[in-house]
Tab-separated table of C-alpha atoms in Angstrom:
chain	number	residue	atom	x	y	z
H	36	UNK	CA	-33.730	-0.344	-15.048
H	37	UNK	CA	-35.173	-2.619	-12.422
H	38	UNK	CA	-33.276	-2.251	-9.072
H	39	UNK	CA	-33.389	-6.016	-8.666
H	40	UNK	CA	-31.383	-6.481	-11.841
H	41	UNK	CA	-28.594	-4.057	-10.906
H	42	UNK	CA	-25.316	-5.816	-10.166
H	43	UNK	CA	-23.659	-3.343	-7.781
H	44	UNK	CA	-20.351	-5.177	-7.936
H	45	UNK	CA	-20.364	-4.771	-11.731
H	46	UNK	CA	-21.204	-1.048	-11.333
H	47	UNK	CA	-18.328	-0.592	-8.859
H	48	UNK	CA	-15.913	-2.410	-11.191
H	49	UNK	CA	-17.080	-0.259	-14.121
H	50	UNK	CA	-16.555	3.074	-12.463
H	51	UNK	CA	-13.223	1.975	-10.968
H	52	UNK	CA	-12.012	0.770	-14.345
H	53	UNK	CA	-13.073	4.000	-16.019
H	54	UNK	CA	-11.107	6.129	-13.555
H	55	UNK	CA	-8.053	3.858	-13.766
H	56	UNK	CA	-8.018	4.027	-17.555
H	57	UNK	CA	-6.642	7.581	-17.428
H	58	UNK	CA	-3.361	9.126	-16.301
H	59	UNK	CA	-4.907	12.570	-15.888
H	60	UNK	CA	-8.133	13.855	-14.333
H	61	UNK	CA	-10.325	16.863	-15.032
H	62	UNK	CA	-10.475	19.256	-12.085
H	63	UNK	CA	-13.096	21.796	-10.997
H	64	UNK	CA	-11.941	24.176	-8.307
H	65	UNK	CA	-13.207	27.503	-7.020
H	66	UNK	CA	-11.218	30.609	-6.116
H	67	UNK	CA	-11.409	32.464	-2.823
H	68	UNK	CA	-13.688	34.912	-4.691
H	69	UNK	CA	-16.013	32.123	-5.829
H	70	UNK	CA	-14.791	32.093	-9.411
H	71	UNK	CA	-14.941	28.581	-10.965
H	72	UNK	CA	-11.925	27.100	-12.713
H	73	UNK	CA	-11.787	24.022	-14.900
H	74	UNK	CA	-8.458	22.351	-15.500
H	75	UNK	CA	-6.695	18.993	-15.428
H	76	UNK	CA	-3.705	17.355	-13.792
H	77	UNK	CA	-1.790	14.113	-13.961
H	78	UNK	CA	-2.707	12.022	-10.973
H	79	UNK	CA	-1.708	9.078	-8.842
H	80	UNK	CA	-4.216	6.895	-6.991
H	81	UNK	CA	-2.980	5.366	-3.782
H	82	UNK	CA	-4.865	3.758	-0.874
H	83	UNK	CA	-8.239	5.125	-2.041
H	84	UNK	CA	-7.098	8.732	-2.403
H	85	UNK	CA	-5.876	10.715	-5.406
H	86	UNK	CA	-2.694	12.761	-5.504
H	87	UNK	CA	-1.715	15.577	-7.848
H	88	UNK	CA	1.582	17.474	-8.027
H	89	UNK	CA	0.876	20.932	-9.383
H	90	UNK	CA	2.485	24.395	-9.804
H	91	UNK	CA	1.426	27.636	-8.167
H	92	UNK	CA	1.373	29.095	-11.682
H	93	UNK	CA	-1.919	27.217	-12.173
H	94	UNK	CA	-5.134	28.700	-10.900
H	95	UNK	CA	-6.254	25.342	-9.583
H	96	UNK	CA	-3.236	25.186	-7.260
H	97	UNK	CA	-3.972	28.591	-5.797
H	98	UNK	CA	-7.609	27.607	-5.418
H	99	UNK	CA	-6.711	24.378	-3.583
H	100	UNK	CA	-4.355	26.264	-1.283
H	101	UNK	CA	-7.144	28.774	-0.568
H	102	UNK	CA	-10.020	26.390	0.218
H	103	UNK	CA	-9.251	22.736	-0.465
H	104	UNK	CA	-12.430	22.154	-2.488
H	105	UNK	CA	-12.189	20.140	-5.709
H	106	UNK	CA	-14.339	18.024	-7.922
H	107	UNK	CA	-12.705	15.311	-10.025
H	108	UNK	CA	-14.164	14.173	-13.357
H	109	UNK	CA	-13.181	11.050	-15.272
H	110	UNK	CA	-14.960	11.198	-18.629
H	111	UNK	CA	-15.157	8.572	-21.340
H	112	UNK	CA	-13.535	9.633	-24.587
H	113	UNK	CA	-16.021	10.790	-27.239
H	114	UNK	CA	-14.748	8.374	-29.831
H	115	UNK	CA	-15.246	5.434	-27.414
H	116	UNK	CA	-18.753	6.411	-26.260
H	117	UNK	CA	-21.778	4.510	-27.447
H	118	UNK	CA	-23.690	7.808	-27.548
H	119	UNK	CA	-22.346	11.337	-27.205
H	120	UNK	CA	-25.135	12.356	-24.816
H	121	UNK	CA	-24.526	9.376	-22.519
H	122	UNK	CA	-20.755	9.281	-22.085
H	123	UNK	CA	-19.710	7.272	-19.063
H	124	UNK	CA	-18.365	9.458	-16.298
H	125	UNK	CA	-17.333	9.322	-12.664
H	126	UNK	CA	-17.441	12.496	-10.577
H	127	UNK	CA	-16.064	12.831	-7.061
H	128	UNK	CA	-16.637	15.737	-4.693
H	129	UNK	CA	-13.489	15.960	-2.625
H	130	UNK	CA	-11.476	17.779	-0.042
H	131	UNK	CA	-7.826	18.420	-0.743
H	132	UNK	CA	-4.928	18.988	1.599
H	133	UNK	CA	-1.279	19.677	0.971
H	134	UNK	CA	1.377	17.056	1.847
H	135	UNK	CA	4.314	18.715	3.579
H	136	UNK	CA	7.391	18.730	1.321
H	137	UNK	CA	9.611	17.787	4.311
H	138	UNK	CA	7.603	14.690	5.238
H	139	UNK	CA	8.268	10.986	4.660
H	140	UNK	CA	4.850	10.776	3.013
H	141	UNK	CA	5.962	13.362	0.418
H	142	UNK	CA	9.056	11.305	-0.432
H	143	UNK	CA	7.116	8.030	-0.647
H	144	UNK	CA	4.441	9.530	-2.855
H	145	UNK	CA	6.952	11.231	-5.141
H	146	UNK	CA	8.632	7.856	-5.578
H	147	UNK	CA	5.258	6.452	-6.706
H	148	UNK	CA	4.814	9.425	-9.105
H	149	UNK	CA	8.276	8.647	-10.578
H	150	UNK	CA	7.316	4.948	-11.021
H	151	UNK	CA	4.181	5.984	-12.877
H	152	UNK	CA	5.444	9.012	-14.900
H	153	UNK	CA	9.194	8.478	-15.156
H	154	UNK	CA	12.306	10.427	-14.300
H	155	UNK	CA	10.708	13.734	-15.407
H	156	UNK	CA	9.131	13.866	-11.959
H	157	UNK	CA	12.563	14.421	-10.387
H	158	UNK	CA	12.883	17.640	-12.423
H	159	UNK	CA	9.449	18.822	-11.266
H	160	UNK	CA	10.256	17.879	-7.667
H	161	UNK	CA	13.173	20.309	-7.643
H	162	UNK	CA	10.786	23.210	-8.475
H	163	UNK	CA	9.715	24.871	-5.222
H	164	UNK	CA	6.449	26.261	-6.583
H	165	UNK	CA	5.032	22.761	-6.962
H	166	UNK	CA	2.702	21.346	-4.340
H	167	UNK	CA	1.608	17.782	-3.628
H	168	UNK	CA	-2.075	17.451	-2.726
H	169	UNK	CA	-3.931	14.568	-1.268
H	170	UNK	CA	-7.470	14.505	-2.656
H	171	UNK	CA	-10.001	12.577	-0.585
H	172	UNK	CA	-13.315	11.734	-2.238
H	173	UNK	CA	-16.256	12.452	0.022
H	174	UNK	CA	-19.076	11.375	-2.314
H	175	UNK	CA	-19.513	10.793	-6.014
H	176	UNK	CA	-21.655	9.766	-8.925
H	177	UNK	CA	-21.293	7.408	-11.833
H	178	UNK	CA	-23.222	7.726	-15.077
H	179	UNK	CA	-23.060	4.505	-17.087
H	180	UNK	CA	-25.606	5.556	-19.708
H	181	UNK	CA	-29.179	6.739	-20.153
H	182	UNK	CA	-31.147	6.231	-16.923
H	183	UNK	CA	-28.081	4.512	-15.435
H	184	UNK	CA	-26.908	7.080	-12.860
H	185	UNK	CA	-25.602	6.014	-9.482
H	186	UNK	CA	-24.689	7.824	-6.290
H	187	UNK	CA	-21.479	6.739	-4.601
H	188	UNK	CA	-21.733	7.391	-0.870
H	189	UNK	CA	-20.701	6.280	2.613
H	190	UNK	CA	-17.639	6.767	4.753
H	191	UNK	CA	-15.530	4.514	2.504
H	192	UNK	CA	-17.605	5.188	-0.671
H	193	UNK	CA	-18.827	1.595	-0.614
H	194	UNK	CA	-22.507	2.439	-0.905
H	195	UNK	CA	-23.959	2.626	-4.393
H	196	UNK	CA	-27.493	3.821	-5.021
H	197	UNK	CA	-29.357	3.933	-8.333
H	198	UNK	CA	-30.431	7.588	-8.633
H	199	UNK	CA	-33.362	7.282	-10.988
H	200	UNK	CA	-34.977	3.877	-11.540
H	201	UNK	CA	-37.921	5.220	-13.483
H	202	UNK	CA	-36.087	6.896	-16.365
H	203	UNK	CA	-36.337	10.449	-17.625
H	204	UNK	CA	-39.582	12.372	-17.854
H	205	UNK	CA	-40.616	13.557	-21.294
H	206	UNK	CA	-42.708	16.488	-22.301
H	207	UNK	CA	-45.765	16.183	-24.483
H	208	UNK	CA	-44.812	16.528	-28.140
H	209	UNK	CA	-45.114	20.019	-29.532
H	210	UNK	CA	-47.474	20.171	-32.456
H	211	UNK	CA	-46.373	22.020	-35.537
H	212	UNK	CA	-48.495	25.044	-36.489
H	213	UNK	CA	-51.069	24.393	-39.195
């Protein structure tokens, strides 16, 4: 892919649309002991940040409370992908912080959750083991296909950089024994 032919606005629109096409996100967290945990949660996007409302019964909640490190993954469905090995995906490396249950921000965000997910949220809100987290992307990446990988960087994640404009390296073919 020639860098001069890359339309960065189109790239930005593509990764934003991919993330917005889902109501849940895949999560990667790490425990206080360094044990990785993969999971998912329903999410809300608001003012450039992501919000999840999750129970202490989940390992990812305990991990977020312990260290606030999380990676978000939005991954194209297999049945929609042009090629299984080149599924579109957006990954964000983030920091997470809890929103205080007694704050106006908590009430405002829970109203937005209810708008998106319905009255069921009121039932969850009454459960005291649930926590609302603000997840702030720090950097990210977008894979649009083979040799179409982009870094998402900058204070406001507005900088996009093509990560490999020369394609993948290939090994010499292995000859079959005679």
